[in-house]
């Protein structure tokens, strides 16, 4: 019998079990393997607690802003010793490691450096983190580098459900040891995450004694917001039927008593029909304990919203909707590809308010086309919608970073047309947060920083529930210090232009110092 | 001193016994309402508010045996009283948290003092009342403007708990760290130079 272990690693939120490994574990079981799953993220979280070490103190390390301090280094070392010995002693044929994002790369490397010499098992990595690459060479991803270093046997990029079966059958193809994107069209046919592989009692639930899990209703995004790189990973938007999503929720409720969900979708209501169907099914089901779910949500043109829609959404269990309103400037929001206005936002805040649905607006400052007038309109938003903070509809606000020119995002394809110039670091790598545009010359880097601070101060002036933003400010300060933006005018730039052999993910060559 | 016009909406219910209960409302010691409350009433008042304000709801004229008149039956199951169901500033409710903090200060008559034990008087001189005004007396709310800021801080701001940073909802409205880093950044960068503000 083939023995397989599926492992997730930090950094993940400690509040819910990881769905990706729960799906992969299920697939391996369907393939006849004896499967064990370890969520080393929650194990590490609890280990840190026991050792009286701040788990979240590692964030700066996972974000690669800082190195381990002595205590962190010792704690991680001991933790890895324990788990690498245990895993190697359990004699698996396959060790599958899910790396959620780029913030998993530091742990992954430390883990693999210890584990690889101890085991003859085939080590396979997957998850978004495995395919994370830089702007200049998309093939040079974490998986590629780890494989070249002999730390893993295979890396899977993109959707793993199909790829992992092909890997087990020694097949090759898109997403297996390459960054080609292969998408699965029929999401309803995929196995659902099976949480029996995890100990659901060891999580740090946001609401004590209320189990919460992730759920995915769609992949990709129905919108093409210019700043977002989702299409790089999932070019096509696909979604499950409303019935299928509701079935998963009801099944988890009946098997494990789970009543709280967090949607991982780019937009939980990306498909209006599927979302509406799900809401109707959930609103009809008799839960003994109230169901509640949260997730990212799109506000639409108010004319397209049926009467009583938000009443249904509430009846289906909506708790917190994270809504990318982005800015208080209609013009800039349209430039971003979001086709709704401040009036549409007024209407939907009011609907949420009437129906007791909470909202966390997601915003950011300094879009590529933002003028000083747009910025002033943006500032007015905090007064305009303060009423919804006061009545408890708006329960948080994400003020974001300034615009990052993400590889694969539509805005990356505007580099040439907007004449973007980037600051480079000591290794002559462009910093994607530090740019300015010939087409909008007033929006200098300093001006963007100034506007960000002014937005932050305005949010505070109007008593908005600014939340988790001090860390963003600290990162901004680090960035300023790193590039010495405070000490001199920025003189070192690289201009980046598309190469002739541009792939669907644009690649760029350095043209030399200006 | 800055001023702000605030729309005040008060949802009230008056309960009849011998007469409808009398309510007087004072804003910064100025009477802005003085009438009996008949059944359910929604009062709307526009107030020109200062930075700090005092709103006083006074229930008066209820008889507790004076001239042998009692504005309640023997077991007090029926009586003349007022319930403040809700108070809204600029259409936003004070909410359950603030409502639960409403204190009723009883204005005892001499006769009531004679009729009741000192323990009774002490116990019911200040009552956590959730808006109910049974005795004669008053409920006072002190509020500041900007009114939404006052509502937000008083309804939602709670002491910071020691929870994981990314999940710590209690950190909301604790701006100290944000303001500190903003100040540090401003000290680093000369924004007067090359900015379009």
XYZ file of C-alpha atoms in Angstrom:
711
model
C 0.000 0.000 0.000
C 1.348 3.414 -0.957
C 1.805 5.662 2.024
C 1.387 9.381 1.542
C 1.577 12.331 3.846
C 0.088 15.684 2.900
C 1.542 18.657 4.750
C 0.715 22.315 4.924
C 3.251 24.785 6.261
C 3.334 28.341 7.602
C 2.363 30.947 6.877
C -1.361 30.392 6.956
C -3.973 31.906 9.158
C -4.334 29.739 12.264
C -8.091 30.172 12.312
C -9.132 27.490 9.851
C -7.793 24.181 8.515
C -6.183 24.410 5.076
C -8.543 23.351 2.270
C -5.926 22.589 -0.402
C -4.231 19.785 1.522
C -7.684 18.520 2.562
C -8.515 18.114 -1.144
C -5.158 16.564 -2.093
C -5.419 14.133 0.825
C -8.865 13.105 -0.406
C -7.603 12.591 -3.964
C -4.698 10.459 -2.776
C -7.107 8.387 -0.734
C -9.267 7.947 -3.836
C -6.108 6.712 -5.597
C -5.803 3.953 -3.011
C -3.108 5.511 -0.823
C -3.011 5.355 2.937
C -3.057 9.025 3.736
C -2.001 11.079 6.725
C -2.222 14.870 6.806
C -0.309 17.264 9.019
C -1.040 20.936 9.237
C 2.381 22.111 10.369
C 1.081 25.653 10.394
C -1.298 25.031 13.259
C 1.237 22.695 14.892
C 3.794 25.505 14.749
C 1.235 28.012 16.030
C 0.506 25.826 19.049
C 4.180 24.951 19.512
C 5.049 28.669 19.641
C 2.326 29.191 22.183
C 3.735 26.412 24.342
C 7.248 27.837 24.039
C 5.905 31.312 24.837
C 7.095 32.647 21.506
C 5.030 35.012 19.367
C 3.946 33.091 16.274
C 3.082 36.358 14.544
C 6.532 37.685 15.360
C 7.678 35.455 12.492
C 5.642 37.475 9.999
C 8.487 39.831 9.233
C 10.681 36.822 8.507
C 8.086 35.111 6.307
C 7.677 38.451 4.491
C 11.459 38.547 4.106
C 11.744 41.932 5.753
C 13.883 40.550 8.576
C 16.026 37.572 9.520
C 15.237 35.220 12.384
C 16.338 36.435 15.754
C 18.162 33.974 17.978
C 15.077 32.794 19.835
C 13.054 32.388 16.646
C 15.872 30.485 15.033
C 16.131 28.074 17.969
C 12.393 27.512 18.172
C 12.063 26.815 14.468
C 15.104 24.535 14.545
C 13.651 22.427 17.348
C 10.228 22.308 15.747
C 11.670 21.169 12.436
C 13.838 18.558 14.171
C 10.804 17.040 15.846
C 8.670 16.953 12.722
C 11.340 15.934 10.228
C 12.316 13.005 12.425
C 8.711 11.994 12.855
C 7.857 12.253 9.168
C 10.965 10.411 8.050
C 10.370 7.650 10.604
C 6.872 7.100 9.285
C 8.333 5.863 6.045
C 6.161 7.482 3.418
C 6.335 6.886 -0.312
C 5.168 10.408 -1.060
C 5.547 13.611 0.904
C 3.321 16.314 -0.509
C 3.796 19.839 0.760
C 1.374 22.676 0.157
C 2.959 26.134 0.039
C 0.157 28.637 0.199
C 2.010 31.697 -1.052
C 5.324 33.446 -1.291
C 5.257 33.870 2.489
C 5.750 30.095 2.762
C 9.081 30.075 0.953
C 11.341 30.703 3.973
C 9.755 27.925 6.012
C 9.658 25.601 2.983
C 13.356 25.938 2.395
C 14.267 25.445 6.056
C 11.967 22.429 6.280
C 13.243 20.808 3.093
C 16.869 21.383 4.003
C 16.295 19.227 7.062
C 13.832 16.721 5.641
C 15.437 15.847 2.329
C 18.532 14.131 3.767
C 16.349 12.052 6.096
C 13.969 10.485 3.592
C 13.905 8.594 0.351
C 10.274 9.536 -0.251
C 9.312 11.436 -3.358
C 8.792 15.024 -2.299
C 6.212 16.994 -4.241
C 5.317 20.605 -3.594
C 2.304 22.550 -4.779
C 0.198 25.558 -3.978
C 0.488 29.154 -5.122
C 3.844 29.480 -3.397
C 5.394 26.800 -5.591
C 4.803 28.877 -8.704
C 5.650 32.282 -7.318
C 8.090 34.045 -9.581
C 9.550 37.473 -10.120
C 8.873 39.998 -12.849
C 11.921 39.263 -14.919
C 11.658 35.486 -15.348
C 8.332 33.748 -14.667
C 9.912 30.294 -15.035
C 12.316 31.027 -12.192
C 9.777 30.095 -9.560
C 10.280 28.654 -6.090
C 9.510 25.111 -7.282
C 12.028 25.391 -10.092
C 14.732 26.569 -7.720
C 14.025 23.911 -5.078
C 14.047 21.182 -7.707
C 17.363 22.415 -9.103
C 18.786 22.321 -5.601
C 17.674 18.712 -5.229
C 15.356 19.494 -2.333
C 12.236 18.222 -4.083
C 11.394 15.805 -6.859
C 8.424 17.542 -8.429
C 6.629 20.832 -8.257
C 3.058 21.406 -9.272
C 1.956 24.867 -10.355
C -1.673 25.873 -10.630
C -4.641 23.658 -9.930
C -3.422 20.474 -8.320
C -6.461 18.206 -8.488
C -5.687 16.878 -11.976
C -1.948 17.411 -11.897
C -1.369 15.385 -8.744
C -2.980 12.308 -10.298
C -0.777 12.713 -13.355
C 2.296 13.039 -11.137
C 1.358 9.815 -9.341
C 1.081 8.152 -12.744
C 4.517 9.474 -13.721
C 3.010 11.603 -16.443
C 4.163 15.053 -17.422
C 2.200 18.031 -18.668
C 1.143 21.583 -17.929
C 1.792 22.625 -14.354
C 4.137 19.717 -13.612
C 7.671 21.032 -13.235
C 6.728 24.034 -15.340
C 4.589 27.131 -14.943
C 2.123 26.458 -17.742
C -1.386 27.090 -16.582
C -3.852 24.244 -16.878
C -7.355 24.962 -15.709
C -10.118 22.599 -14.755
C -13.421 23.648 -16.297
C -15.948 21.614 -14.350
C -15.450 22.539 -10.710
C -18.571 20.658 -9.638
C -16.847 17.390 -10.505
C -13.915 18.002 -8.161
C -13.675 16.401 -4.747
C -14.510 18.674 -1.862
C -11.997 19.196 0.938
C -12.360 16.446 3.488
C -11.594 17.796 6.942
C -11.528 14.359 8.546
C -7.765 14.434 7.903
C -7.303 17.269 10.395
C -7.912 17.628 14.084
C -10.534 20.351 14.005
C -10.159 20.986 17.719
C -6.646 22.421 17.513
C -7.453 25.560 15.523
C -7.509 29.096 16.836
C -11.066 29.838 15.774
C -12.080 33.479 15.670
C -15.156 32.629 17.668
C -14.349 30.115 20.393
C -16.180 26.808 19.997
C -17.406 27.766 16.547
C -15.556 25.745 13.936
C -14.789 27.621 10.768
C -13.428 26.424 7.435
C -12.587 27.846 4.051
C -14.778 27.187 1.068
C -14.189 27.865 -2.611
C -17.072 28.609 -4.928
C -15.112 29.824 -7.914
C -11.649 30.177 -9.344
C -10.434 33.115 -11.289
C -12.426 36.278 -11.452
C -15.295 37.569 -13.495
C -13.715 41.039 -13.455
C -10.464 42.153 -14.980
C -9.420 44.794 -12.495
C -6.291 46.337 -13.872
C -4.224 46.103 -10.674
C -4.958 42.436 -9.988
C -2.837 39.508 -11.137
C -5.483 36.818 -10.735
C -5.583 36.145 -14.476
C -1.943 35.157 -14.326
C -2.877 32.125 -12.269
C -6.439 31.589 -13.430
C -6.981 33.175 -16.832
C -10.512 31.822 -17.080
C -13.276 32.377 -14.540
C -14.967 29.155 -13.501
C -17.519 28.575 -10.818
C -19.392 25.848 -9.040
C -23.138 25.657 -9.183
C -25.002 27.175 -6.265
C -26.412 23.748 -5.394
C -22.917 22.236 -5.278
C -21.593 24.928 -2.935
C -24.633 24.709 -0.680
C -24.237 20.907 -0.599
C -20.658 21.250 0.692
C -21.735 23.639 3.431
C -24.631 21.434 4.477
C -22.431 18.301 4.363
C -19.824 19.952 6.617
C -22.566 21.055 8.954
C -24.087 17.588 9.142
C -20.720 15.768 9.527
C -18.716 18.163 11.685
C -21.177 20.801 12.931
C -19.342 23.538 11.027
C -21.427 26.702 10.740
C -18.821 29.345 9.888
C -17.219 29.668 6.463
C -14.779 31.932 4.739
C -14.946 32.003 0.946
C -11.571 32.021 -0.773
C -13.123 33.247 -4.029
C -11.919 36.449 -5.631
C -15.606 37.291 -5.593
C -18.178 35.140 -3.847
C -20.849 36.656 -6.119
C -18.770 36.603 -9.295
C -21.464 34.482 -10.909
C -24.649 36.192 -9.914
C -26.749 33.162 -10.806
C -24.673 30.609 -8.876
C -24.491 32.958 -5.894
C -28.209 33.551 -5.918
C -28.919 29.808 -6.211
C -26.590 29.125 -3.280
C -28.301 31.780 -1.198
C -31.743 30.374 -1.961
C -30.681 26.843 -0.980
C -28.951 27.949 2.213
C -31.802 30.243 3.214
C -34.207 27.291 2.943
C -32.089 24.792 4.919
C -32.877 24.550 8.620
C -29.623 24.999 10.528
C -29.924 24.488 14.291
C -27.185 27.041 14.812
C -27.134 30.136 12.581
C -24.939 29.746 9.521
C -22.528 32.537 8.781
C -20.078 33.127 6.000
C -17.786 35.880 4.863
C -15.833 36.548 1.719
C -14.868 38.985 -0.980
C -17.854 40.454 -2.734
C -18.446 42.779 -5.647
C -20.777 45.729 -5.526
C -22.639 46.117 -8.782
C -24.498 48.774 -10.655
C -27.559 49.251 -8.454
C -29.909 48.905 -11.434
C -28.822 45.292 -11.863
C -29.666 44.267 -8.301
C -33.049 42.593 -7.840
C -35.383 43.838 -5.151
C -34.848 42.140 -1.784
C -31.546 40.676 -2.971
C -29.698 41.661 0.195
C -32.485 40.271 2.317
C -31.874 36.897 0.681
C -28.099 37.268 1.093
C -28.581 37.854 4.818
C -31.012 34.956 5.139
C -28.364 32.743 3.527
C -25.900 33.595 6.311
C -23.859 36.543 5.022
C -21.801 38.038 7.822
C -18.880 40.132 6.548
C -18.484 41.116 2.906
C -15.029 42.329 1.906
C -15.758 44.760 -0.897
C -13.139 46.327 -3.135
C -14.508 49.845 -3.414
C -10.858 50.868 -3.859
C -11.347 54.647 -3.910
C -13.870 57.422 -3.534
C -13.168 58.613 -7.076
C -15.570 57.230 -9.672
C -13.160 58.120 -12.441
C -10.264 56.198 -10.941
C -12.512 53.254 -10.064
C -13.622 53.084 -13.692
C -9.997 53.266 -14.806
C -9.337 50.266 -12.588
C -12.031 48.355 -14.474
C -14.674 48.538 -11.748
C -17.926 49.682 -13.225
C -19.797 50.960 -10.222
C -20.119 54.430 -8.804
C -20.258 56.071 -5.404
C -24.042 56.152 -5.799
C -24.055 52.385 -6.307
C -21.952 52.083 -3.155
C -24.406 54.335 -1.274
C -27.243 52.035 -2.289
C -25.430 48.842 -1.319
C -24.139 50.139 2.003
C -27.712 51.105 2.778
C -28.992 47.642 1.807
C -26.326 45.996 3.956
C -27.212 48.337 6.811
C -30.921 47.521 6.567
C -30.251 43.801 6.566
C -27.537 43.610 9.211
C -24.746 42.605 6.840
C -21.262 43.811 7.731
C -18.831 45.237 5.218
C -15.067 45.707 5.169
C -14.194 48.058 2.313
C -10.879 47.364 0.617
C -9.143 50.487 -0.618
C -5.811 51.682 -1.871
C -4.220 54.964 -2.819
C -2.176 56.172 -5.739
C -3.537 54.361 -8.760
C -1.580 54.997 -11.929
C -4.054 57.608 -13.241
C -4.966 59.227 -9.904
C -4.805 63.022 -10.006
C -4.840 65.353 -7.041
C -8.566 65.992 -7.695
C -9.215 62.250 -7.582
C -7.284 62.055 -4.357
C -9.430 64.809 -2.848
C -12.571 62.931 -3.901
C -11.122 59.851 -2.281
C -10.689 61.709 0.992
C -14.347 62.761 0.903
C -15.410 59.119 0.921
C -14.558 58.793 4.599
C -17.040 61.474 5.553
C -19.616 60.307 3.018
C -19.779 56.783 4.411
C -18.974 57.491 8.060
C -22.617 56.936 8.899
C -22.159 53.243 8.055
C -19.266 53.024 10.472
C -21.449 54.610 13.152
C -24.331 52.190 12.557
C -22.023 49.157 12.619
C -22.250 48.188 8.955
C -18.618 48.980 8.188
C -16.654 46.919 10.699
C -13.166 47.390 9.327
C -11.296 49.050 6.514
C -8.278 47.870 4.588
C -6.297 50.870 3.363
C -3.842 48.719 1.457
C -0.466 49.511 0.046
C 0.083 51.861 -2.828
C -0.357 50.348 -6.304
C 2.050 47.482 -6.964
C 2.713 46.702 -10.616
C 2.132 42.984 -10.312
C 3.487 40.656 -12.965
C 0.595 39.352 -15.003
C -1.816 42.100 -13.992
C -3.309 44.258 -16.762
C -1.469 47.235 -15.308
C 1.794 45.520 -16.150
C 0.842 45.857 -19.806
C 0.489 49.611 -19.294
C 4.133 50.047 -18.373
C 5.034 51.220 -21.836
C 1.928 53.265 -22.625
C 2.142 55.113 -19.292
C 5.904 55.434 -19.379
C 6.512 53.787 -16.033
C 9.906 54.027 -14.430
C 10.961 51.881 -11.483
C 13.418 52.219 -8.665
C 15.902 49.392 -8.557
C 17.576 47.845 -5.562
C 21.252 47.088 -5.050
C 20.891 43.959 -7.188
C 19.376 46.101 -9.944
C 16.014 44.427 -9.420
C 13.016 46.726 -9.935
C 10.881 47.379 -6.907
C 7.344 46.977 -8.163
C 5.955 49.309 -5.506
C 8.238 52.186 -6.448
C 7.362 53.574 -9.845
C 6.221 56.715 -11.493
C 4.496 57.494 -14.693
C 5.398 59.940 -17.446
C 1.681 60.110 -18.228
C 0.862 61.335 -14.693
C 4.008 63.186 -13.654
C 2.543 64.763 -10.514
C 2.097 61.348 -8.971
C 5.679 60.952 -7.845
C 6.710 58.303 -5.359
C 6.845 60.892 -2.592
C 3.437 62.207 -3.567
C 1.986 58.696 -3.420
C 3.437 58.225 0.040
C 2.022 61.598 1.083
C -1.416 60.681 -0.254
C -1.335 57.331 1.488
C -0.598 59.004 4.803
C -3.277 61.606 4.194
C -5.835 58.897 3.442
C -4.814 57.084 6.609
C -5.117 60.252 8.691
C -8.498 61.046 7.143
C -9.781 57.582 7.963
C -8.677 58.196 11.544
C -10.233 61.672 11.568
C -13.592 60.140 10.703
C -13.116 57.315 13.203
C -13.051 54.510 10.659
C -12.187 51.069 11.994
C -8.665 51.112 10.611
C -7.433 47.665 11.292
C -4.109 45.873 10.921
C -2.670 48.902 9.141
C 0.213 49.783 11.449
C 2.151 46.891 9.942
C 1.527 48.306 6.463
C 2.869 51.663 7.598
C 5.913 50.009 9.115
C 6.535 48.197 5.835
C 6.274 51.538 4.048
C 8.803 53.041 6.420
C 11.130 50.084 5.826
C 10.790 50.629 2.111
C 11.657 54.302 2.466
C 14.719 53.459 4.527
C 15.766 50.610 2.250
C 15.766 52.851 -0.812
C 16.908 55.910 1.112
C 13.949 57.825 -0.271
C 14.304 60.176 2.644
C 17.903 61.058 2.050
C 18.132 62.009 -1.571
C 16.265 62.340 -4.776
C 15.950 59.002 -6.419
C 18.568 58.767 -9.098
C 18.846 55.123 -9.959
C 16.091 53.899 -12.220
C 15.496 51.191 -14.659
C 13.048 51.535 -17.434
C 11.368 48.253 -18.189
C 9.936 47.429 -21.568
C 8.414 44.229 -22.964
C 10.742 41.860 -24.765
C 10.046 40.796 -28.313
C 9.170 37.283 -27.206
C 6.487 38.416 -24.862
C 4.459 35.550 -23.496
C 0.964 35.911 -22.053
C 2.751 36.734 -18.852
C 4.775 39.700 -19.973
C 8.474 39.475 -19.361
C 10.784 42.410 -19.300
C 14.370 43.141 -19.991
C 16.458 45.720 -18.291
C 17.395 48.554 -20.597
C 20.079 50.186 -18.565
C 20.481 52.924 -16.099
C 19.007 56.330 -16.888
C -15.997 76.428 20.009
C -17.371 74.742 16.879
C -21.006 73.801 16.470
C -22.750 71.071 14.554
C -26.423 70.671 13.784
C -27.535 67.250 14.919
C -30.819 65.614 14.133
C -32.118 63.821 17.189
C -34.815 61.172 16.851
C -36.282 59.594 19.945
C -38.590 56.623 19.859
C -40.777 56.651 22.976
C -43.730 54.818 24.418
C -45.960 56.420 27.007
C -48.084 54.173 29.270
C -51.350 55.630 30.564
C -52.551 55.498 34.140
C -54.738 58.417 35.309
C -52.866 60.471 32.721
C -50.195 60.173 30.084
C -46.634 60.527 31.424
C -44.935 63.904 31.125
C -41.550 64.235 29.508
C -39.291 67.228 29.367
C -36.105 67.192 27.299
C -33.299 69.636 27.981
C -30.386 70.213 25.674
C -27.549 72.038 27.391
C -30.055 73.157 30.032
C -32.468 74.574 27.427
C -35.904 72.968 27.194
C -36.428 71.604 23.709
C -39.516 69.471 24.428
C -42.122 69.391 27.162
C -45.264 67.340 26.559
C -47.095 64.193 27.639
C -46.103 61.070 25.745
C -49.144 59.426 24.219
C -48.670 55.800 23.139
C -45.839 55.402 20.632
C -44.209 58.615 19.561
C -41.282 59.460 17.384
C -39.826 62.836 18.300
C -37.550 64.600 15.889
C -35.501 67.550 17.031
C -32.791 69.536 15.313
C -30.204 70.610 17.841
C -27.359 73.039 17.389
C -24.685 71.233 19.349
C -21.469 72.365 20.968
C -18.330 70.280 21.287
C -19.664 68.816 24.500
C -23.360 68.485 25.159
C -25.765 67.379 27.805
C -29.115 65.854 26.958
C -31.517 65.342 29.819
C -34.773 63.387 29.708
C -36.978 64.268 32.679
C -40.032 62.285 33.663
C -42.198 64.361 35.993
C -45.684 64.710 37.429
C -46.236 61.098 38.455
C -48.068 60.833 41.777
C -46.934 58.441 44.485
C -49.714 59.013 47.036
C -49.710 62.775 47.141
C -53.315 63.835 48.004
C -54.058 60.084 47.934
C -53.397 59.918 44.248
C -51.405 56.997 42.933
C -50.555 56.872 39.214
C -50.334 53.103 39.366
C -52.469 50.208 40.557
C -51.765 48.413 43.824
C -49.300 45.848 42.519
C -47.774 48.331 40.018
C -48.655 46.056 37.122
C -50.315 49.028 35.507
C -48.812 52.436 35.846
C -47.941 55.709 34.231
C -44.418 55.559 32.830
C -42.242 56.196 29.796
C -39.973 53.899 27.886
C -37.249 55.310 25.651
C -37.082 52.659 22.986
C -34.235 54.183 21.043
C -32.299 57.379 20.535
C -30.877 58.164 17.141
C -28.351 60.853 16.310
C -28.396 61.732 12.621
C -30.378 58.549 11.984
C -27.908 56.295 13.776
C -29.047 54.469 16.872
C -27.099 54.625 20.096
C -27.311 50.824 19.987
C -27.591 48.264 22.724
C -24.206 48.996 24.293
C -24.981 52.632 24.992
C -28.588 51.902 25.848
C -27.433 49.474 28.494
C -25.371 52.279 30.046
C -28.343 54.631 30.480
C -28.773 55.508 34.132
C -31.985 56.801 35.624
C -31.595 59.194 38.553
C -34.695 59.166 40.709
C -36.087 62.402 42.079
C -37.755 61.325 45.298
C -40.642 63.269 46.802
C -40.726 63.834 50.531
C -43.650 61.440 50.768
C -41.723 58.702 48.945
C -38.818 59.161 51.323
C -41.206 58.721 54.259
C -42.981 55.735 52.752
C -39.883 53.721 51.810
C -36.937 52.304 53.697
C -33.535 53.929 53.308
C -32.327 50.724 51.680
C -35.063 51.044 49.052
C -34.186 54.698 48.454
C -30.465 53.882 48.125
C -31.105 50.928 45.814
C -33.366 52.813 43.434
C -31.772 56.239 43.442
C -29.664 55.315 40.409
C -30.997 52.585 38.162
C -29.519 50.905 35.085
C -32.770 51.394 33.251
C -32.376 50.540 29.522
C -34.565 53.595 28.849
C -37.384 52.836 31.277
C -38.569 55.785 33.447
C -40.867 54.528 36.193
C -40.249 57.073 38.921
C -39.988 60.791 38.524
C -36.448 61.634 37.643
C -34.061 61.882 34.716
C -31.735 60.162 32.321
C -28.748 62.196 31.198
C -26.587 61.608 28.164
C -23.421 63.579 27.698
C -22.207 63.521 24.134
C -19.630 65.221 21.971
C -19.482 66.352 18.417
C -18.621 65.342 15.755
C -21.549 63.159 16.642
C -20.621 60.132 14.547
C -17.158 60.043 16.086
C -18.734 60.075 19.527
C -21.156 57.305 18.596
C -18.442 55.174 17.025
C -15.994 55.399 19.928
C -18.666 54.857 22.541
C -20.449 52.035 20.771
C -17.521 50.050 19.476
C -14.138 50.910 20.960
C -13.089 48.311 23.505
C -9.871 47.822 25.461
C -7.176 46.141 23.425
C -6.882 42.423 24.073
C -3.845 40.266 23.604
C -4.932 38.462 20.452
C -3.049 37.606 17.276
C -2.348 40.782 15.319
C -4.200 39.761 12.170
C -7.285 38.695 14.079
C -7.417 41.317 16.760
C -10.691 43.117 16.242
C -10.195 44.896 19.564
C -7.317 46.810 17.967
C -9.779 48.828 15.909
C -9.966 52.510 16.924
C -6.673 52.207 18.799
C -4.799 54.502 16.447
C -1.762 55.127 18.625
C 0.633 52.904 16.685
C -0.636 54.112 13.296
C -0.168 57.738 14.283
C 3.265 57.028 15.689
C 4.503 55.474 12.426
C 2.849 58.204 10.333
C 4.743 60.757 12.391
C 7.994 58.840 11.919
C 7.491 58.745 8.143
C 6.672 62.438 8.038
C 9.831 63.162 9.977
C 11.794 61.151 7.435
C 10.350 62.680 4.294
C 10.092 66.324 3.412
C 6.664 66.395 1.841
C 6.792 70.075 1.059
C 9.204 69.272 -1.708
C 7.978 67.823 -5.013
C 4.468 67.079 -3.860
C 1.302 68.383 -5.438
C -0.608 69.116 -2.265
